[in-house]
Short mmCIF file of C-alpha atoms in Angstrom, two decimals:
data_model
loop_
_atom_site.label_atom_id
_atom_site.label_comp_id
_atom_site.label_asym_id
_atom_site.label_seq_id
_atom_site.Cartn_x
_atom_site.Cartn_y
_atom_site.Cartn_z
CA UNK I 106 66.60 87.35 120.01
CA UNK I 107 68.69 85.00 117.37
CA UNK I 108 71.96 87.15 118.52
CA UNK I 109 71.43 85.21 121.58
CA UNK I 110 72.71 82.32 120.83
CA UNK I 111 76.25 81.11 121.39
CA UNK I 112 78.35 78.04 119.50
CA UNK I 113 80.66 76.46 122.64
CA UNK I 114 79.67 79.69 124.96
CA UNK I 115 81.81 82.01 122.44
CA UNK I 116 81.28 82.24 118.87
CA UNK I 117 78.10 84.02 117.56
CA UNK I 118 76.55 84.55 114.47
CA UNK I 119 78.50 87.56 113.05
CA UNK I 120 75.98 87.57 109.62
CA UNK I 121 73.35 89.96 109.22
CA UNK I 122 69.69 88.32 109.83
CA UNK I 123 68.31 88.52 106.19
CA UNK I 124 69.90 85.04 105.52
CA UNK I 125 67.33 84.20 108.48
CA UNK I 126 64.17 85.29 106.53
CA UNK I 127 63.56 82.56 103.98
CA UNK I 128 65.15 79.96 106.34
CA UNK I 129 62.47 80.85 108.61
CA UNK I 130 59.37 80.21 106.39
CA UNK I 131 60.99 76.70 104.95
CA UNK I 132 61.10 76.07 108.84
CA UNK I 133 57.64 76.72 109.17
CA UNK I 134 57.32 74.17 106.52
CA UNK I 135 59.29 71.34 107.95
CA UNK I 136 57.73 72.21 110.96
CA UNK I 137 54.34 71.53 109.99
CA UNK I 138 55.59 68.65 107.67
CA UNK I 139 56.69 67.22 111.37
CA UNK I 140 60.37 67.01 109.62
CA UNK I 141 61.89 69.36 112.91
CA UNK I 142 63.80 65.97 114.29
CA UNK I 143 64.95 64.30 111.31
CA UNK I 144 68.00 65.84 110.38
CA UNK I 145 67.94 64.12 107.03
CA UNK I 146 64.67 65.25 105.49
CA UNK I 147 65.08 69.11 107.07
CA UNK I 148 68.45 69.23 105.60
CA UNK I 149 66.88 68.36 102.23
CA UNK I 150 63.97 70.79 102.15
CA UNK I 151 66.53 73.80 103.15
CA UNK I 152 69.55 73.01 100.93
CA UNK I 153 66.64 72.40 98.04
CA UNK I 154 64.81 75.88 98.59
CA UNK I 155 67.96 77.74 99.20
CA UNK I 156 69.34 75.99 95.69
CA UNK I 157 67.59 78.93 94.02
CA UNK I 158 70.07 81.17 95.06
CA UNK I 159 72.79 79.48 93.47
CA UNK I 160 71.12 79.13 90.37
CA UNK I 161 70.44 82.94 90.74
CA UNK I 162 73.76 83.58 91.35
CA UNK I 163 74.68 81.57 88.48
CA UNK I 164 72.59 83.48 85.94
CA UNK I 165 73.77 86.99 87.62
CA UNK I 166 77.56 85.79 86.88
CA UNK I 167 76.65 84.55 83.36
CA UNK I 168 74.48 87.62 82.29
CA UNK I 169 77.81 89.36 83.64
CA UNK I 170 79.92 87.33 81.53
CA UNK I 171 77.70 87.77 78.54
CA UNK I 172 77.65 92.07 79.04
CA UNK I 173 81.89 91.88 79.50
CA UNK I 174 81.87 89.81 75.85
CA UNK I 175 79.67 91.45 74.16
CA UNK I 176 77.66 88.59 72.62
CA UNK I 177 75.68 85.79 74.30
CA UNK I 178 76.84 82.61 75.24
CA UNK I 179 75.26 79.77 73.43
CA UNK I 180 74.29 76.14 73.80
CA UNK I 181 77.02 74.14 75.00
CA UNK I 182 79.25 76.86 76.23
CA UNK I 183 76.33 78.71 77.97
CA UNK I 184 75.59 75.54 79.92
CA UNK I 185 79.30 75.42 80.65
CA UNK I 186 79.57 78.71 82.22
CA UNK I 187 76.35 77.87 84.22
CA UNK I 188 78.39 74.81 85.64
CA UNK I 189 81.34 76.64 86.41
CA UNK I 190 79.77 78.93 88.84
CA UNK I 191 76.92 76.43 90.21
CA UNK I 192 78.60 73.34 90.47
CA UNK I 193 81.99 74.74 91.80
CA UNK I 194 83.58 72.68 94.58
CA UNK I 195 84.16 75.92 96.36
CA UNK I 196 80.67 76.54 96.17
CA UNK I 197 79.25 72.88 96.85
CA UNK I 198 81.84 72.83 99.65
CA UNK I 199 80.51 76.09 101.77
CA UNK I 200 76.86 75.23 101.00
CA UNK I 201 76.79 71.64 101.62
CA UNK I 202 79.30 71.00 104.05
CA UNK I 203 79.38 73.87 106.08
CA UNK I 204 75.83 74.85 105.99
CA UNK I 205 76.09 78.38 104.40
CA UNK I 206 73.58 78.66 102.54
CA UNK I 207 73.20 82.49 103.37
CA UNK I 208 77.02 82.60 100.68
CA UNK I 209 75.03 82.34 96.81
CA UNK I 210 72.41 84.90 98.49
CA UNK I 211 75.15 86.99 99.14
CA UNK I 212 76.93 86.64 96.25
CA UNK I 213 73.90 86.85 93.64
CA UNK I 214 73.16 90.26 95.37
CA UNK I 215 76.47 91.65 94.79
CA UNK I 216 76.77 90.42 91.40
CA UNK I 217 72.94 92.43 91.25
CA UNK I 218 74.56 95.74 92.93
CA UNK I 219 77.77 95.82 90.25
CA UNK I 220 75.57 95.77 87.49
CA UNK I 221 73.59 98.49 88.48
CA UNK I 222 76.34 100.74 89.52
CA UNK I 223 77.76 99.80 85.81
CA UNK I 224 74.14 100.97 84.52
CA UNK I 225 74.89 104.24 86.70
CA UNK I 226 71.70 103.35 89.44
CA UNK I 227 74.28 103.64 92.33
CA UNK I 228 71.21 103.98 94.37
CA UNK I 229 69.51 100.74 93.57
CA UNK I 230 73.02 99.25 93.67
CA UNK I 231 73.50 100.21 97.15
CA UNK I 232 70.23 98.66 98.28
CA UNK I 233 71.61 95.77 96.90
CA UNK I 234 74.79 95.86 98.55
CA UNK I 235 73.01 96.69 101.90
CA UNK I 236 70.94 93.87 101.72
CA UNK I 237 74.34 91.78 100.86
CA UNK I 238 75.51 93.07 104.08
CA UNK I 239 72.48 92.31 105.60
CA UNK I 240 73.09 88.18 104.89
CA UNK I 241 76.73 88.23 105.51
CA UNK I 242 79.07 91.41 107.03
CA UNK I 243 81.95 90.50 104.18
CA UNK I 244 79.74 91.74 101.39
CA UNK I 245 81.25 94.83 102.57
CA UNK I 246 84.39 94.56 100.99
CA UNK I 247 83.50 94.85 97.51
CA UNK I 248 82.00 98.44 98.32
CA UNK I 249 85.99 99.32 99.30
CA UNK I 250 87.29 99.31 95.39
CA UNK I 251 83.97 100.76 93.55
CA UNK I 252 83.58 103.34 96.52
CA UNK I 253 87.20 104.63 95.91
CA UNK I 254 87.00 104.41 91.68
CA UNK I 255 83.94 106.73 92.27
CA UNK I 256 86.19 108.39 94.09
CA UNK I 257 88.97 108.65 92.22
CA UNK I 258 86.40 110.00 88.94
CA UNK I 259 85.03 112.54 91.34
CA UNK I 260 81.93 111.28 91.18
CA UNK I 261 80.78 112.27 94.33
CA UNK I 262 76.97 112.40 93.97
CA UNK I 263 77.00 108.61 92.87
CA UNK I 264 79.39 107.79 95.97
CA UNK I 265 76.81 109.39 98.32
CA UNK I 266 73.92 107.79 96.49
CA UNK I 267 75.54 104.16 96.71
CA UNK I 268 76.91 104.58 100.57
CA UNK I 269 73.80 106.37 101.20
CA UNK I 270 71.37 104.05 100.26
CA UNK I 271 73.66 100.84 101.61
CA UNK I 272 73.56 102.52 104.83
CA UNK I 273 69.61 103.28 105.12
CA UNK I 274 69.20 99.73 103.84
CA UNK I 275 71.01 98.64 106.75
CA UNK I 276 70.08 100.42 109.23
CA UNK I 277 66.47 99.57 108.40
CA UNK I 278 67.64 95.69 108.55
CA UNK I 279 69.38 95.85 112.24
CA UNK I 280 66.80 98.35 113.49
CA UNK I 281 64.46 95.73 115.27
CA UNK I 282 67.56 93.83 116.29
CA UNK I 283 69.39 96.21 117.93
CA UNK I 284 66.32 98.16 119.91
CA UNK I 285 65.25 94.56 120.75
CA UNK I 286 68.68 93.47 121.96
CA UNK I 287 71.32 95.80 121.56
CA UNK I 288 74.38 94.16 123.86
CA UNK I 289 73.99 90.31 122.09
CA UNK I 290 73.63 92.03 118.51
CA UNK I 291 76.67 94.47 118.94
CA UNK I 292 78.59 91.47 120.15
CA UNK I 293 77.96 89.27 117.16
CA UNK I 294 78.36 91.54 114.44
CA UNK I 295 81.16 93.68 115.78
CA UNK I 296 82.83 92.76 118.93
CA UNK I 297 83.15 88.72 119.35
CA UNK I 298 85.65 88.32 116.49
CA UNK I 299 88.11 89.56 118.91
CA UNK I 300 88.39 86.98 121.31
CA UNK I 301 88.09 83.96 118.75
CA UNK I 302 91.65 82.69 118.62
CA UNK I 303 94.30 82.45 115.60
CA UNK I 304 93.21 78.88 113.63
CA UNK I 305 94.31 76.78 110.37
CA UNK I 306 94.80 77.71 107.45
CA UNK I 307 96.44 81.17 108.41
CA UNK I 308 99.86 82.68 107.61
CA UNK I 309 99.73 84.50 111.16
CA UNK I 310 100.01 80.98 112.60
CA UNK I 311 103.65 82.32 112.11
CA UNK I 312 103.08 84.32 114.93
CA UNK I 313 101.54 81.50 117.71
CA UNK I 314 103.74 81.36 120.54
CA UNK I 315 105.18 84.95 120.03
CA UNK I 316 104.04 88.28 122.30
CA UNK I 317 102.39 89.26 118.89
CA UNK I 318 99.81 87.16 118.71
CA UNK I 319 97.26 89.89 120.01
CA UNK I 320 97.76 91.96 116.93
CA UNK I 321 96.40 89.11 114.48
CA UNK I 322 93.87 87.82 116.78
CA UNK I 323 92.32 91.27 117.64
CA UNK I 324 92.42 93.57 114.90
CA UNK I 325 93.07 91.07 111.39
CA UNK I 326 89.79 92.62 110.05
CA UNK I 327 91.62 95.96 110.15
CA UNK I 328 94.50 94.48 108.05
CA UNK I 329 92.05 92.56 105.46
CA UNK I 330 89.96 95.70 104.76
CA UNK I 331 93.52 98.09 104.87
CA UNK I 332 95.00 96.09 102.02
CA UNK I 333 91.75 95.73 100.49
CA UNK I 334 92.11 99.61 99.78
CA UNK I 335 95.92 99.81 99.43
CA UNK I 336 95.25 97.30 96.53
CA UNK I 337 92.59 98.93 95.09
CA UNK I 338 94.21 102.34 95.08
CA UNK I 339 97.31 101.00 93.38
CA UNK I 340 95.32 99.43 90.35
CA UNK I 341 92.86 102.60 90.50
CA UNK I 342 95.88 104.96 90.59
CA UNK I 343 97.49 103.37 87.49
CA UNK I 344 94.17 102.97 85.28
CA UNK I 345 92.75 106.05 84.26
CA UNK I 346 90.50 103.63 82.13
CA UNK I 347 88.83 101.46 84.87
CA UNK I 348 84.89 102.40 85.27
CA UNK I 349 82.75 100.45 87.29
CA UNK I 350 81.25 99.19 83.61
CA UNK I 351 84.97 97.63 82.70
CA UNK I 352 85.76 94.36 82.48
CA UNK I 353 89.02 94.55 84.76
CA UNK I 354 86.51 95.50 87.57
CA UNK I 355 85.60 92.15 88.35
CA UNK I 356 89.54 91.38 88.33
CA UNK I 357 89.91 93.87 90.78
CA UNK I 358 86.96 92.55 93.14
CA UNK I 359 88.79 89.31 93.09
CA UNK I 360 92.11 90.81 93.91
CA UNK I 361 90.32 92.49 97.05
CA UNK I 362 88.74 89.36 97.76
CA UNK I 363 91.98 87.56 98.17
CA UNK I 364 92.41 89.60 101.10
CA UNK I 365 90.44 87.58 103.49
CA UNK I 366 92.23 84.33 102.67
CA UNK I 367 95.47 85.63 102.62
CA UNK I 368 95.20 87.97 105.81
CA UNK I 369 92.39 86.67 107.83
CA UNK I 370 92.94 85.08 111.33
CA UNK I 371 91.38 82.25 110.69
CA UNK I 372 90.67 80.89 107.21
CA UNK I 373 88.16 78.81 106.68
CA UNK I 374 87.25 76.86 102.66
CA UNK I 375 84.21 78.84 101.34
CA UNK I 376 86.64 82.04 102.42
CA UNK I 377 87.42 81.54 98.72
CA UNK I 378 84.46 81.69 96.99
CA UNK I 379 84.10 85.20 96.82
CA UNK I 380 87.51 85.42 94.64
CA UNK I 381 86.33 82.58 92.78
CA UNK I 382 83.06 83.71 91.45
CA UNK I 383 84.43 87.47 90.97
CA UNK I 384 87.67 85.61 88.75
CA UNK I 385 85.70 83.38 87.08
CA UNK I 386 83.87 85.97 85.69
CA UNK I 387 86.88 88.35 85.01
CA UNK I 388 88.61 85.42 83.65
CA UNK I 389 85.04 84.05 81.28
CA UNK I 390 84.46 87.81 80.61
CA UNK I 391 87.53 87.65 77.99
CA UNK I 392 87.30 87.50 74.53
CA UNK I 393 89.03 84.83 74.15
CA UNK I 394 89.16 83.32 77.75
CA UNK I 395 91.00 80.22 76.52
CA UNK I 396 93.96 82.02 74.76
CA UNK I 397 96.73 81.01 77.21
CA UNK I 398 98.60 84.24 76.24
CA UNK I 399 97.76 86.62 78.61
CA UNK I 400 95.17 84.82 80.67
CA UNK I 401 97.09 83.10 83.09
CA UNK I 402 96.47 84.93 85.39
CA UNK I 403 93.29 84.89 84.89
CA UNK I 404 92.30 81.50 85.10
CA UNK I 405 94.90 81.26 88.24
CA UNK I 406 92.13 82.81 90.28
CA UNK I 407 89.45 80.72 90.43
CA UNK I 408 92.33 77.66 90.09
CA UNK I 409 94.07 78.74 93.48
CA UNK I 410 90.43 79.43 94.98
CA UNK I 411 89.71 75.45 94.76
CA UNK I 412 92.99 74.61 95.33
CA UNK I 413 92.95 76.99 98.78
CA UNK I 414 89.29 75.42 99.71
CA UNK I 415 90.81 71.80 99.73
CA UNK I 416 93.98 72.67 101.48
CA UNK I 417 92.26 74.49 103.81
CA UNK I 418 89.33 71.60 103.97
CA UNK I 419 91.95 69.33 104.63
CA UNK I 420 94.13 71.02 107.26
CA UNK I 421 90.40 71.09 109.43
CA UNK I 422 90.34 68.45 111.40
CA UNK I 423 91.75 68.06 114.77
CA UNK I 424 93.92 65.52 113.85
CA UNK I 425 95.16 67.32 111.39
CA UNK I 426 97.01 70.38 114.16
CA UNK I 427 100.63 69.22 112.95
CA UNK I 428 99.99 70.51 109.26
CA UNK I 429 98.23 73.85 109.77
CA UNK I 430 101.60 76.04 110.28
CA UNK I 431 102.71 74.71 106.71
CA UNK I 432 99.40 75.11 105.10
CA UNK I 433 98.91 78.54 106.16
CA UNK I 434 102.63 79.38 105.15
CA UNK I 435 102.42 77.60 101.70
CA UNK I 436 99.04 78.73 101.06
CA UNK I 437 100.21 82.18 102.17
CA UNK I 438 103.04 82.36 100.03
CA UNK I 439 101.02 81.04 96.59
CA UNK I 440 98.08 83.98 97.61
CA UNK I 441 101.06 86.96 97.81
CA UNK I 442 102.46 85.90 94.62
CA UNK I 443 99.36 85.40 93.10
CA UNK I 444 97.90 88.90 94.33
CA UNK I 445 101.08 90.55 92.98
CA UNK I 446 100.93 89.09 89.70
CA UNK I 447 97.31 89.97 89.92
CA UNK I 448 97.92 93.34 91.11
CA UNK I 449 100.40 93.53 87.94
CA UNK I 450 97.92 92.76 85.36
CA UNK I 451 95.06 95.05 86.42
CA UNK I 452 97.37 97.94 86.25
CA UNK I 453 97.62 97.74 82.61
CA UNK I 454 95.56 99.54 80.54
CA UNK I 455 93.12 96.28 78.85
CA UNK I 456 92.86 96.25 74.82
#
């Protein structure tokens, strides 16, 4: 019955219930600890057994970065790249100060799925990214660009084996949900995003106060996941190259991933680190990945990521209503040029 319950009478939790799993059996431990009241010492205990999943993450983006290069990373730079993805303020931001602690699970699992699709197990990696699903419904948009490059290469058998297997997985994870309470779970994960309004940190807040409001604050999913695809098409269409195996991969998961941020109703900080983690790695991936030449863009990604998580942390408070219309627009406007610059670069055929 979790898809009972309701934050202020409306908003539910729209995440799959894996993410619920290992937070209950550290609850049965705090319970029996008698920790249950003291917000404090349960806080600890969770955020400290749910730490594994960053660090899993973590490794996951590292072994990533290590395949993309071609050589391991090493001593001081390994340790590095272990900081960049663990002790990210995006990261350390959604985690500890909003509570998601369901985001690195997420993450590390679609980090898993990619490199098995690059290994060509598209059915192992769509377990993986129906389990992703299963802790938080956005995991679905990286399964837009790698469904349509298998696609585009006619590689139908490995498209049914990946959506197949995503879909069984899920299926199998809402099952006892949905038989057990089918209205409250259909509401959560599909339905209740409609009637949460348009807040900070949004470019539609252009559109507060007009008769279009409805569009943005009923069907903005539709928009996110439609330019999602239009992206991924474009750099698809003009790579004859790109394999789920290529480096520019991860660049184009972080150019989908921008499309929450930028076209979401409502954007809120760890929004970001999806397209931070996916262009860190794209960006740590290169050769030379410190070579300003060419990697601008590159290392814009995960730069704009924190820079959107603390605009968008700061525009949050209440007292803060007066600001939100020009943080949405300014934040809007660096995300479209950034995602056409982005778009630019993954369209050319890599060295």
């Amino acid at each position: 019955m979790i898809y009972t319950v309701r934050y202020q009478g409306i908003i539910a939790n729209d995440n799959g219930p894996l993410g619920l799993v290992p937070l209950t059996a550290v609850s049965a431990v705090v319970s029996q600890l008698g920790w249950l009241d003291d917000e404090r010492l349960r806080r600890m205990l969770i955020m400290g057994a749910f730490s594994i999943f960053s660090l899993l993450m973590a490794w996951e983006a590292v072994a990533a970065i290590d395949r993309l290069r071609g050589a391991t990373l090493a001593g001081r730079a390994r340790l590095l790249a272990y900081g960049v993805f663990a002790a990210s303020p995006t990261l350390v931001n959604a985690v500890l100060g909003y509570g998601h602690i369901e985001q690195p699970m997420t993450l590390w699992l679609v980090l898993l799925a990619v490199r098995l699709l690059a290994r060509g197990r598209s059915a192992s990696a769509g377990i993986g990214f129906g389990l992703a699903i299963l802790t938080r419904t956005l995991a679905a948009l990286p399964m837009i660009p790698l469904s349509l490059l298998l696609l585009a290469r006619g590689r139908w058998r490995a498209l049914i084996a990946l959506g197949g297997s995503a879909a069984v997985t899920i299926a199998f994870g809402l099952l006892p949900f949905l038989l057990a309470d089918p209205t409250d779970t259909t509401y959560s994960l599909l339905t209740h995003r409609g009637s949460l309004p348009v807040g900070g940190g949004s470019i539609w807040q252009l559109l507060v106060g007009s008769p279009f409001l409805w569009i943005s604050q009923r069907w903005d999913i539709l928009f996110v996941l439609g330019l999602a695809a239009l992206l991924s098409l474009m750099v698809i269409a003009g790579r004859r190259d790109l394999e789920p195996s290529s480096r520019d991969t991860y660049g184009l998961l972080a150019l989908t991933a921008l499309a929450l941020p930028l076209l979401a109703k409502s954007v809120w900080p760890y929004y970001f680190l999806d397209a931070y983690v996916f262009g860190a790695v794209w960006w740590l991936g290169q050769t030379e990945p410190l070579a300003l030449r060419g990697r601008l863009v590159a290392v814009a990604v995960p730069l704009v990521a924190v820079l959107g998580t603390l605009l968008t942390e700061y525009e949050m408070p209440a007292s803060a209503v007066h600001i939100r219309l020009l943080e949405g627009v300014v934040m809007g406007v660096i995300l479209i040029v950034l995602t056409g610059a982005l778009a630019i670069r993954l369209r050319r055929t890599q060295a």
